[in-house]
mmCIF file of C-alpha atoms and ligand atoms in Angstrom:
data_model
loop_
_atom_site.group_PDB
_atom_site.id
_atom_site.type_symbol
_atom_site.label_atom_id
_atom_site.label_comp_id
_atom_site.label_asym_id
_atom_site.label_seq_id
_atom_site.Cartn_x
_atom_site.Cartn_y
_atom_site.Cartn_z
ATOM 1 C CA MET Q 1233 25.258 2.899 -2.060
ATOM 2 C CA LEU Q 1234 23.964 2.143 1.399
ATOM 3 C CA ILE Q 1235 25.527 3.724 4.445
ATOM 4 C CA VAL Q 1236 24.891 1.840 7.652
ATOM 5 C CA MET Q 1237 25.319 3.942 10.774
ATOM 6 C CA LYS Q 1238 26.564 2.569 14.108
ATOM 7 C CA SER Q 1239 23.874 1.993 16.719
ATOM 8 C CA ASP Q 1240 25.310 4.860 18.798
ATOM 9 C CA ALA Q 1241 25.604 7.327 15.871
ATOM 10 C CA THR Q 1242 24.368 10.783 16.804
ATOM 11 C CA GLU Q 1243 21.942 13.033 14.916
ATOM 12 C CA SER Q 1244 24.850 15.176 13.825
ATOM 13 C CA ASP Q 1245 26.792 12.128 12.542
ATOM 14 C CA ILE Q 1246 23.737 11.319 10.406
ATOM 15 C CA ARG Q 1247 23.350 14.911 9.250
ATOM 16 C CA ARG Q 1248 27.019 15.026 8.224
ATOM 17 C CA VAL Q 1249 26.629 11.942 6.017
ATOM 18 C CA GLU Q 1250 23.484 13.438 4.472
ATOM 19 C CA GLU Q 1251 25.319 16.665 3.725
ATOM 20 C CA ILE Q 1252 28.182 14.883 1.990
ATOM 21 C CA ILE Q 1253 25.711 12.934 -0.157
ATOM 22 C CA GLU Q 1254 23.964 16.192 -1.088
ATOM 23 C CA LYS Q 1255 27.297 17.869 -1.871
ATOM 24 C CA LEU Q 1256 28.135 15.050 -4.260
ATOM 25 C CA GLY Q 1257 24.863 15.939 -6.029
ATOM 26 C CA TYR Q 1258 22.924 12.850 -4.883
ATOM 27 C CA ARG Q 1259 19.923 12.283 -2.666
ATOM 28 C CA PRO Q 1260 20.065 10.775 0.836
ATOM 29 C CA HIS Q 1261 17.182 8.614 2.065
ATOM 30 C CA THR Q 1262 17.471 8.175 5.798
ATOM 31 C CA MET Q 1263 15.690 5.171 7.293
ATOM 32 C CA PRO Q 1264 15.820 4.971 11.065
ATOM 33 C CA GLY Q 1265 15.496 1.389 12.296
ATOM 34 C CA ALA Q 1266 15.206 -0.474 15.587
ATOM 35 C CA ALA Q 1267 18.906 -1.320 15.791
ATOM 36 C CA ARG Q 1268 20.513 1.241 13.475
ATOM 37 C CA THR Q 1269 19.858 3.957 10.932
ATOM 38 C CA ALA Q 1270 20.686 3.320 7.290
ATOM 39 C CA ILE Q 1271 21.014 5.958 4.598
ATOM 40 C CA GLY Q 1272 20.275 4.991 1.011
ATOM 41 C CA VAL Q 1273 21.741 7.049 -1.827
ATOM 42 C CA THR Q 1274 19.942 7.638 -5.122
ATOM 43 C CA GLY Q 1275 20.664 9.811 -8.127
ATOM 44 C CA ASN Q 1276 24.219 8.560 -8.653
ATOM 45 C CA PRO Q 1277 24.818 7.510 -12.259
ATOM 46 C CA GLY Q 1278 27.643 5.121 -11.358
ATOM 47 C CA ALA Q 1279 29.287 3.535 -8.336
ATOM 48 C CA ILE Q 1280 30.215 5.870 -5.464
ATOM 49 C CA ASP Q 1281 33.619 5.610 -3.842
ATOM 50 C CA PRO Q 1282 32.959 4.267 -0.302
ATOM 51 C CA THR Q 1283 35.994 6.144 1.055
ATOM 52 C CA HIS Q 1284 33.832 9.285 1.096
ATOM 53 C CA PHE Q 1285 32.042 7.770 4.093
ATOM 54 C CA GLU Q 1286 33.977 4.874 5.592
ATOM 55 C CA ASN Q 1287 35.999 6.838 8.115
ATOM 56 C CA LEU Q 1288 33.368 9.329 9.209
ATOM 57 C CA PRO Q 1289 32.250 9.279 12.837
ATOM 58 C CA GLY Q 1290 29.167 7.115 13.389
ATOM 59 C CA VAL Q 1291 29.516 5.195 10.128
ATOM 60 C CA ALA Q 1292 29.604 1.395 10.492
ATOM 61 C CA ASP Q 1293 29.762 0.480 6.818
ATOM 62 C CA ALA Q 1294 29.388 1.882 3.288
ATOM 63 C CA ILE Q 1295 28.082 -0.855 1.023
ATOM 64 C CA ARG Q 1296 27.735 -0.847 -2.762
ATOM 65 C CA VAL Q 1297 24.215 -1.826 -3.824
ATOM 66 C CA THR Q 1298 24.282 -3.840 -6.995
ATOM 67 C CA LYS Q 1299 20.593 -4.819 -6.982
ATOM 68 C CA GLN Q 1300 18.104 -2.669 -8.835
ATOM 69 C CA TYR Q 1301 16.112 -2.179 -5.631
ATOM 70 C CA LYS Q 1302 17.535 0.297 -3.194
ATOM 71 C CA LEU Q 1303 14.879 1.809 -0.982
ATOM 72 C CA ILE Q 1304 12.333 -0.997 -0.869
ATOM 73 C CA SER Q 1305 15.051 -3.439 0.083
ATOM 74 C CA LYS Q 1306 15.538 -5.188 3.398
ATOM 75 C CA ASP Q 1307 19.223 -4.260 3.134
ATOM 76 C CA LEU Q 1308 18.177 -0.695 3.850
ATOM 77 C CA ARG Q 1309 15.653 -1.590 6.511
ATOM 78 C CA PRO Q 1310 15.787 -5.140 7.902
ATOM 79 C CA GLU Q 1311 12.638 -4.818 10.002
ATOM 80 C CA LYS Q 1312 9.132 -4.458 8.591
ATOM 81 C CA SER Q 1313 7.812 -0.974 7.923
ATOM 82 C CA VAL Q 1314 4.707 -0.018 9.832
ATOM 83 C CA ILE Q 1315 2.833 2.597 7.812
ATOM 84 C CA LYS Q 1316 0.693 5.189 9.515
ATOM 85 C CA VAL Q 1317 -2.602 5.770 7.714
ATOM 86 C CA GLY Q 1318 -4.690 8.452 9.391
ATOM 87 C CA ASN Q 1319 -4.970 7.433 13.060
ATOM 88 C CA ALA Q 1320 -4.151 3.750 12.467
ATOM 89 C CA THR Q 1321 -1.331 1.640 11.012
ATOM 90 C CA ILE Q 1322 -0.781 -1.017 8.368
ATOM 91 C CA GLY Q 1323 1.999 -3.567 8.738
ATOM 92 C CA GLY Q 1324 2.058 -3.731 12.538
ATOM 93 C CA ASN Q 1325 0.667 -6.360 14.895
ATOM 94 C CA GLU Q 1326 -2.904 -6.064 13.717
ATOM 95 C CA LEU Q 1327 -4.651 -7.265 10.583
ATOM 96 C CA ALA Q 1328 -5.590 -4.177 8.547
ATOM 97 C CA ILE Q 1329 -9.048 -4.429 7.033
ATOM 98 C CA ILE Q 1330 -10.003 -1.821 4.434
ATOM 99 C CA ALA Q 1331 -13.635 -2.247 3.441
ATOM 100 C CA GLY Q 1332 -16.312 -0.332 1.591
ATOM 101 C CA PRO Q 1333 -17.986 -0.099 -1.786
ATOM 102 C CA CYS Q 1334 -16.178 -0.137 -5.104
ATOM 103 C CA ALA Q 1335 -17.546 3.306 -5.898
ATOM 104 C CA VAL Q 1336 -19.088 6.147 -3.947
ATOM 105 C CA GLU Q 1337 -22.641 6.289 -5.325
ATOM 106 C CA THR Q 1338 -24.920 8.015 -2.828
ATOM 107 C CA VAL Q 1339 -24.691 9.326 0.735
ATOM 108 C CA GLU Q 1340 -27.104 6.581 1.882
ATOM 109 C CA GLN Q 1341 -25.144 3.792 0.188
ATOM 110 C CA VAL Q 1342 -21.819 4.994 1.586
ATOM 111 C CA PHE Q 1343 -23.096 5.607 5.103
ATOM 112 C CA SER Q 1344 -24.854 2.272 5.284
ATOM 113 C CA ALA Q 1345 -21.619 0.487 4.295
ATOM 114 C CA ALA Q 1346 -19.553 2.686 6.638
ATOM 115 C CA GLU Q 1347 -21.780 1.884 9.597
ATOM 116 C CA ALA Q 1348 -21.218 -1.853 9.073
ATOM 117 C CA VAL Q 1349 -17.476 -1.394 8.535
ATOM 118 C CA ALA Q 1350 -17.094 0.713 11.690
ATOM 119 C CA LYS Q 1351 -19.213 -1.739 13.698
ATOM 120 C CA SER Q 1352 -17.023 -4.657 12.667
ATOM 121 C CA GLY Q 1353 -13.982 -3.007 14.220
ATOM 122 C CA ALA Q 1354 -12.178 -2.279 10.946
ATOM 123 C CA LYS Q 1355 -10.226 0.973 10.867
ATOM 124 C CA PHE Q 1356 -10.162 1.769 7.160
ATOM 125 C CA PHE Q 1357 -12.873 2.604 4.651
ATOM 126 C CA ARG Q 1358 -12.556 2.366 0.877
ATOM 127 C CA GLY Q 1359 -14.678 3.834 -1.932
ATOM 128 C CA GLY Q 1360 -13.720 5.206 -5.314
ATOM 129 C CA ALA Q 1361 -14.644 8.715 -6.392
ATOM 130 C CA PHE Q 1362 -12.576 8.400 -9.575
ATOM 131 C CA LYS Q 1363 -13.234 5.077 -11.274
ATOM 132 C CA PRO Q 1364 -10.990 3.585 -13.976
ATOM 133 C CA ARG Q 1365 -13.656 1.916 -16.155
ATOM 134 C CA THR Q 1366 -13.059 -0.132 -19.262
ATOM 135 C CA SER Q 1367 -15.893 1.621 -21.083
ATOM 136 C CA PRO Q 1368 -16.041 5.410 -21.332
ATOM 137 C CA TYR Q 1369 -19.832 5.103 -21.047
ATOM 138 C CA ALA Q 1370 -19.754 3.307 -17.694
ATOM 139 C CA PHE Q 1371 -20.164 5.201 -14.391
ATOM 140 C CA GLN Q 1372 -16.960 7.192 -13.908
ATOM 141 C CA GLY Q 1373 -17.375 8.147 -10.255
ATOM 142 C CA LYS Q 1374 -18.635 11.215 -8.448
ATOM 143 C CA GLY Q 1375 -15.327 13.065 -8.340
ATOM 144 C CA GLU Q 1376 -14.849 15.712 -5.668
ATOM 145 C CA ASP Q 1377 -18.455 15.351 -4.460
ATOM 146 C CA GLY Q 1378 -17.678 11.704 -3.744
ATOM 147 C CA LEU Q 1379 -14.554 12.654 -1.800
ATOM 148 C CA LYS Q 1380 -16.618 15.029 0.327
ATOM 149 C CA ILE Q 1381 -18.905 12.128 1.268
ATOM 150 C CA LEU Q 1382 -15.847 10.067 2.227
ATOM 151 C CA ALA Q 1383 -14.505 12.904 4.370
ATOM 152 C CA GLU Q 1384 -17.852 12.933 6.151
ATOM 153 C CA VAL Q 1385 -17.468 9.190 6.812
ATOM 154 C CA ARG Q 1386 -14.183 9.904 8.571
ATOM 155 C CA ASN Q 1387 -15.828 12.609 10.690
ATOM 156 C CA GLN Q 1388 -18.803 10.504 11.681
ATOM 157 C CA PHE Q 1389 -17.303 7.017 12.011
ATOM 158 C CA GLY Q 1390 -13.620 7.705 12.661
ATOM 159 C CA LEU Q 1391 -12.644 5.489 9.718
ATOM 160 C CA ASN Q 1392 -9.490 6.261 7.737
ATOM 161 C CA ILE Q 1393 -10.178 6.833 4.067
ATOM 162 C CA VAL Q 1394 -8.403 4.945 1.257
ATOM 163 C CA THR Q 1395 -9.410 6.179 -2.190
ATOM 164 C CA GLU Q 1396 -8.042 6.104 -5.719
ATOM 165 C CA ALA Q 1397 -6.469 8.917 -7.703
ATOM 166 C CA MET Q 1398 -6.038 8.486 -11.451
ATOM 167 C CA ASP Q 1399 -4.173 11.680 -12.285
ATOM 168 C CA GLU Q 1400 -2.351 14.590 -10.679
ATOM 169 C CA ARG Q 1401 -5.487 16.613 -10.060
ATOM 170 C CA GLY Q 1402 -7.016 13.555 -8.393
ATOM 171 C CA VAL Q 1403 -3.927 13.194 -6.184
ATOM 172 C CA ASP Q 1404 -4.289 16.805 -5.007
ATOM 173 C CA LEU Q 1405 -7.946 16.195 -4.152
ATOM 174 C CA VAL Q 1406 -7.343 12.851 -2.412
ATOM 175 C CA GLU Q 1407 -4.596 14.529 -0.376
ATOM 176 C CA LYS Q 1408 -7.141 17.090 0.729
ATOM 177 C CA TYR Q 1409 -10.003 14.732 1.637
ATOM 178 C CA GLY Q 1410 -8.519 11.259 2.162
ATOM 179 C CA ASP Q 1411 -5.927 9.491 4.311
ATOM 180 C CA CYS Q 1412 -4.327 7.173 1.760
ATOM 181 C CA ILE Q 1413 -3.895 7.554 -1.996
ATOM 182 C CA GLN Q 1414 -4.712 4.396 -3.949
ATOM 183 C CA ILE Q 1415 -2.862 3.913 -7.221
ATOM 184 C CA GLY Q 1416 -4.897 1.410 -9.181
ATOM 185 C CA ALA Q 1417 -3.685 -1.588 -11.153
ATOM 186 C CA ARG Q 1418 -4.056 0.256 -14.460
ATOM 187 C CA ASN Q 1419 -1.761 3.037 -13.280
ATOM 188 C CA MET Q 1420 0.925 0.920 -11.639
ATOM 189 C CA GLN Q 1421 3.365 1.872 -14.378
ATOM 190 C CA ASN Q 1422 2.168 5.429 -14.886
ATOM 191 C CA PHE Q 1423 5.607 6.661 -13.928
ATOM 192 C CA SER Q 1424 4.810 10.358 -13.888
ATOM 193 C CA LEU Q 1425 1.887 9.675 -11.526
ATOM 194 C CA LEU Q 1426 4.130 7.516 -9.323
ATOM 195 C CA LYS Q 1427 6.646 10.368 -9.128
ATOM 196 C CA TYR Q 1428 3.868 12.789 -8.303
ATOM 197 C CA VAL Q 1429 2.496 10.725 -5.395
ATOM 198 C CA GLY Q 1430 6.106 10.259 -4.314
ATOM 199 C CA GLN Q 1431 6.216 13.980 -3.685
ATOM 200 C CA THR Q 1432 3.164 13.968 -1.420
ATOM 201 C CA ARG Q 1433 3.330 13.071 2.249
ATOM 202 C CA LYS Q 1434 0.262 10.817 2.260
ATOM 203 C CA PRO Q 1435 0.650 7.038 2.368
ATOM 204 C CA VAL Q 1436 0.155 5.267 -0.955
ATOM 205 C CA LEU Q 1437 -1.644 1.975 -1.569
ATOM 206 C CA LEU Q 1438 -0.011 0.629 -4.725
ATOM 207 C CA LYS Q 1439 -1.972 -2.077 -6.514
ATOM 208 C CA ARG Q 1440 -0.180 -4.606 -8.678
ATOM 209 C CA GLY Q 1441 -0.651 -4.099 -12.412
ATOM 210 C CA LEU Q 1442 -2.837 -6.484 -14.403
ATOM 211 C CA SER Q 1443 0.173 -8.332 -15.763
ATOM 212 C CA ALA Q 1444 3.014 -6.997 -13.677
ATOM 213 C CA THR Q 1445 5.938 -9.179 -12.696
ATOM 214 C CA LEU Q 1446 7.294 -9.023 -9.166
ATOM 215 C CA ASP Q 1447 10.170 -6.830 -10.363
ATOM 216 C CA GLU Q 1448 7.853 -4.382 -12.125
ATOM 217 C CA PHE Q 1449 5.632 -4.220 -9.041
ATOM 218 C CA LEU Q 1450 8.517 -3.538 -6.669
ATOM 219 C CA LEU Q 1451 10.174 -1.031 -8.985
ATOM 220 C CA ALA Q 1452 6.900 0.891 -9.140
ATOM 221 C CA ALA Q 1453 7.120 1.170 -5.333
ATOM 222 C CA GLU Q 1454 10.774 2.193 -5.709
ATOM 223 C CA TYR Q 1455 9.650 5.075 -7.997
ATOM 224 C CA ILE Q 1456 7.442 6.455 -5.220
ATOM 225 C CA MET Q 1457 10.099 6.060 -2.549
ATOM 226 C CA ALA Q 1458 12.841 7.569 -4.695
ATOM 227 C CA GLU Q 1459 10.872 10.835 -4.527
ATOM 228 C CA GLY Q 1460 10.988 10.756 -0.726
ATOM 229 C CA ASN Q 1461 7.635 9.190 0.170
ATOM 230 C CA TYR Q 1462 8.470 5.985 2.058
ATOM 231 C CA ASP Q 1463 4.913 5.184 3.125
ATOM 232 C CA VAL Q 1464 3.985 2.614 0.520
ATOM 233 C CA ILE Q 1465 1.657 -0.338 1.033
ATOM 234 C CA LEU Q 1466 1.640 -2.988 -1.693
ATOM 235 C CA CYS Q 1467 -1.530 -4.755 -2.805
ATOM 236 C CA GLU Q 1468 -1.928 -8.022 -4.719
ATOM 237 C CA ARG Q 1469 -5.217 -7.778 -6.614
ATOM 238 C CA GLY Q 1470 -5.002 -10.659 -9.045
ATOM 239 C CA ILE Q 1471 -3.335 -10.886 -12.430
ATOM 240 C CA ARG Q 1472 -4.617 -11.846 -15.837
ATOM 241 C CA THR Q 1473 -4.108 -15.464 -16.846
ATOM 242 C CA PHE Q 1474 -5.833 -17.923 -19.218
ATOM 243 C CA GLY Q 1475 -8.425 -18.856 -16.559
ATOM 244 C CA THR Q 1476 -12.011 -17.746 -17.104
ATOM 245 C CA HIS Q 1477 -13.585 -19.106 -13.896
ATOM 246 C CA ALA Q 1478 -12.589 -15.930 -12.051
ATOM 247 C CA ARG Q 1479 -12.099 -12.305 -13.070
ATOM 248 C CA ASN Q 1480 -8.383 -12.539 -12.269
ATOM 249 C CA THR Q 1481 -5.998 -15.050 -10.750
ATOM 250 C CA MET Q 1482 -5.039 -14.187 -7.177
ATOM 251 C CA ASP Q 1483 -1.309 -14.699 -7.027
ATOM 252 C CA LEU Q 1484 -0.869 -15.505 -3.363
ATOM 253 C CA SER Q 1485 2.691 -16.678 -3.911
ATOM 254 C CA VAL Q 1486 3.634 -13.064 -4.463
ATOM 255 C CA VAL Q 1487 3.065 -12.370 -0.741
ATOM 256 C CA PRO Q 1488 6.038 -14.386 0.599
ATOM 257 C CA ALA Q 1489 8.043 -13.364 -2.491
ATOM 258 C CA VAL Q 1490 7.485 -9.689 -1.649
ATOM 259 C CA GLN Q 1491 8.174 -10.268 2.037
ATOM 260 C CA LYS Q 1492 11.507 -11.924 1.237
ATOM 261 C CA LEU Q 1493 12.747 -8.818 -0.577
ATOM 262 C CA THR Q 1494 11.139 -5.800 0.984
ATOM 263 C CA HIS Q 1495 10.288 -4.229 4.318
ATOM 264 C CA LEU Q 1496 7.034 -2.803 2.893
ATOM 265 C CA PRO Q 1497 3.691 -4.248 4.018
ATOM 266 C CA ILE Q 1498 1.541 -6.144 1.534
ATOM 267 C CA ILE Q 1499 -2.217 -6.613 1.615
ATOM 268 C CA VAL Q 1500 -4.445 -8.639 -0.695
ATOM 269 C CA ASP Q 1501 -7.622 -7.795 -2.559
ATOM 270 C CA PRO Q 1502 -9.779 -10.902 -3.014
ATOM 271 C CA SER Q 1503 -12.633 -8.787 -4.460
ATOM 272 C CA HIS Q 1504 -10.821 -7.782 -7.659
ATOM 273 C CA GLY Q 1505 -8.678 -10.892 -7.345
ATOM 274 C CA THR Q 1506 -11.678 -13.146 -7.983
ATOM 275 C CA GLY Q 1507 -14.513 -10.910 -9.200
ATOM 276 C CA ARG Q 1508 -17.033 -13.393 -7.762
ATOM 277 C CA ASN Q 1509 -18.959 -12.910 -4.556
ATOM 278 C CA TYR Q 1510 -18.677 -16.559 -3.462
ATOM 279 C CA MET Q 1511 -14.902 -16.626 -3.912
ATOM 280 C CA VAL Q 1512 -14.122 -13.523 -1.870
ATOM 281 C CA ASN Q 1513 -14.356 -15.087 1.586
ATOM 282 C CA PRO Q 1514 -12.236 -18.210 0.846
ATOM 283 C CA LEU Q 1515 -9.529 -16.165 -0.868
ATOM 284 C CA ALA Q 1516 -9.592 -13.561 1.919
ATOM 285 C CA ARG Q 1517 -8.955 -16.355 4.433
ATOM 286 C CA ALA Q 1518 -6.184 -17.717 2.225
ATOM 287 C CA GLY Q 1519 -4.610 -14.265 1.953
ATOM 288 C CA VAL Q 1520 -4.430 -13.939 5.722
ATOM 289 C CA ALA Q 1521 -3.108 -17.490 6.071
ATOM 290 C CA VAL Q 1522 -0.332 -16.788 3.569
ATOM 291 C CA GLY Q 1523 0.840 -13.873 5.709
ATOM 292 C CA ALA Q 1524 -0.671 -10.721 4.233
ATOM 293 C CA ASP Q 1525 -0.745 -7.653 6.478
ATOM 294 C CA GLY Q 1526 -4.319 -6.889 5.582
ATOM 295 C CA LEU Q 1527 -7.211 -7.122 3.150
ATOM 296 C CA ILE Q 1528 -9.146 -4.724 0.979
ATOM 297 C CA ILE Q 1529 -12.736 -5.857 0.529
ATOM 298 C CA GLU Q 1530 -15.657 -4.494 -1.492
ATOM 299 C CA VAL Q 1531 -18.916 -4.301 0.462
ATOM 300 C CA HIS Q 1532 -22.244 -2.903 -0.721
ATOM 301 C CA PRO Q 1533 -25.555 -2.593 1.136
ATOM 302 C CA CYS Q 1534 -27.308 -3.835 -1.998
ATOM 303 C CA PRO Q 1535 -24.812 -5.520 -4.397
ATOM 304 C CA GLU Q 1536 -27.415 -6.118 -7.115
ATOM 305 C CA GLU Q 1537 -27.889 -2.352 -7.432
ATOM 306 C CA ALA Q 1538 -24.165 -1.459 -7.438
ATOM 307 C CA LEU Q 1539 -23.034 0.857 -10.229
ATOM 308 C CA CYS Q 1540 -19.650 -0.835 -10.331
ATOM 309 C CA ASP Q 1541 -18.329 -4.319 -9.483
ATOM 310 C CA GLY Q 1542 -21.610 -5.621 -8.008
ATOM 311 C CA ALA Q 1543 -20.723 -9.253 -8.830
ATOM 312 C CA GLN Q 1544 -17.836 -9.213 -6.373
ATOM 313 C CA ALA Q 1545 -19.396 -7.068 -3.648
ATOM 314 C CA LEU Q 1546 -20.192 -8.704 -0.310
ATOM 315 C CA THR Q 1547 -23.432 -7.949 1.488
ATOM 316 C CA LEU Q 1548 -23.069 -6.345 4.908
ATOM 317 C CA GLU Q 1549 -23.796 -9.715 6.567
ATOM 318 C CA GLN Q 1550 -21.252 -11.550 4.429
ATOM 319 C CA TYR Q 1551 -18.697 -8.889 5.272
ATOM 320 C CA SER Q 1552 -19.246 -9.189 9.004
ATOM 321 C CA GLU Q 1553 -18.865 -12.985 8.790
ATOM 322 C CA LEU Q 1554 -15.651 -12.553 6.801
ATOM 323 C CA TYR Q 1555 -14.288 -10.086 9.364
ATOM 324 C CA THR Q 1556 -14.734 -12.569 12.209
ATOM 325 C CA GLN Q 1557 -13.252 -15.464 10.259
ATOM 326 C CA VAL Q 1558 -10.142 -13.706 8.968
ATOM 327 C CA ASN Q 1559 -9.364 -12.288 12.396
ATOM 328 C CA ALA Q 1560 -9.665 -15.753 13.927
ATOM 329 C CA ILE Q 1561 -7.098 -17.012 11.415
ATOM 330 C CA TYR Q 1562 -4.856 -14.030 12.066
ATOM 331 C CA GLU Q 1563 -4.927 -14.647 15.824
ATOM 332 C CA ILE Q 1564 -3.938 -18.282 15.433
ATOM 333 C CA LEU Q 1565 -0.984 -17.202 13.295
ATOM 334 C CA ALA Q 1566 0.039 -14.509 15.775
ATOM 335 C CA LYS Q 1567 -0.089 -17.032 18.660
ATOM 336 C CA GLU Q 1568 1.972 -19.509 16.630
ATOM 337 C CA GLU Q 1569 4.551 -16.836 15.923
ATOM 338 C CA MET Q 1570 4.753 -15.873 19.571
ATOM 339 C CA ALA Q 1571 5.149 -19.529 20.587
ATOM 340 C CA ILE Q 1572 8.007 -19.932 18.088
ATOM 341 C CA ALA Q 1573 9.646 -16.714 19.289
ATOM 342 C CA LEU Q 1574 9.451 -17.854 22.924
ATOM 343 C CA ALA Q 1575 10.683 -21.394 22.244
HETATM 344 C C1 PEP U 1024 -10.709 -0.660 -7.103
HETATM 345 O O1 PEP U 1024 -10.076 -0.847 -6.054
HETATM 346 O O2 PEP U 1024 -11.904 -0.372 -7.132
HETATM 347 C C2 PEP U 1024 -10.008 -0.874 -8.389
HETATM 348 C C3 PEP U 1024 -10.406 -0.281 -9.506
HETATM 349 O O3 PEP U 1024 -8.990 -1.726 -8.261
HETATM 350 P P1 PEP U 1024 -7.893 -2.225 -9.342
HETATM 351 O O4 PEP U 1024 -7.084 -1.045 -9.683
HETATM 352 O O5 PEP U 1024 -7.134 -3.273 -8.568
HETATM 353 O O6 PEP U 1024 -8.643 -2.812 -10.504
HETATM 354 MN MN1 MN U 1025 -13.922 -2.265 -7.751
#
């Protein structure tokens, strides 16, 4: 059920609806919007009788939701969500660029990348301290020591830190040191982990699973939101297909498909999406052109020495070129949009 409040509904009208939902044993999810507040209801095993709400002061409508999506849906929130990450936002009127190495390796490596990322004008820094590797013998990440280096990057460069957690302990640590918890492709359907990050109050970057359908991807976001954390950013990072020319197949069609259904922002990851240095820039440009809210890009001061994902890492120079190009594309699109809005 979705309860749409009138535009002039008061705080106490909203509180009253929330209380009734709680009394029925369900959970209210209140989403304030530009024109009106909507309250989603979860936890109800069957349909709820709309007469509980219809005649209450401030209530415009009580609508049965038959779709499997409740909280991610545009029915709940027609306008796009702008997610606050540290001191910046994702999903607003600016292209969000998250850049940095695949893995935190050394202080020098991280700081050299961070200097270039900060200089470009980007507001977010990435780097994994917990690495999901195919082989148990491959570099697994520096753990908490790596997170401490990332926290130092925030202090020195003012960049907001996006970093992966693979388990509950990792979530607790990323909450302590980082600004945004990344849930990697391999954990997209780790439902207990999704519930756990849903209980934190840090934004979550949710990467699409290696072979996840659109429904599976969106329902993973729904898991997080159902726990009360509405700050979810989706990320297309390529899916597995029969192609061997690239590490994965970047599914750019998922961007408008996601935008049709949900108010959540979506960014793209052309680094994991292609796995090849020379493909990252063209697919980054394509991602912006298709309407993504941002990009996540792997950058390394010396890609040939990288302990993880060196083949897809950009050099600092390549990154700075990419930054200029994708922002030029973004500006053209923003101008176009403004011209259409004014026409
Ligand atoms: C990463 O961002 O370094 C990573 C491991 O990504 P994914 O989960 O998309 O493979
Ligand atoms: Mn990587």
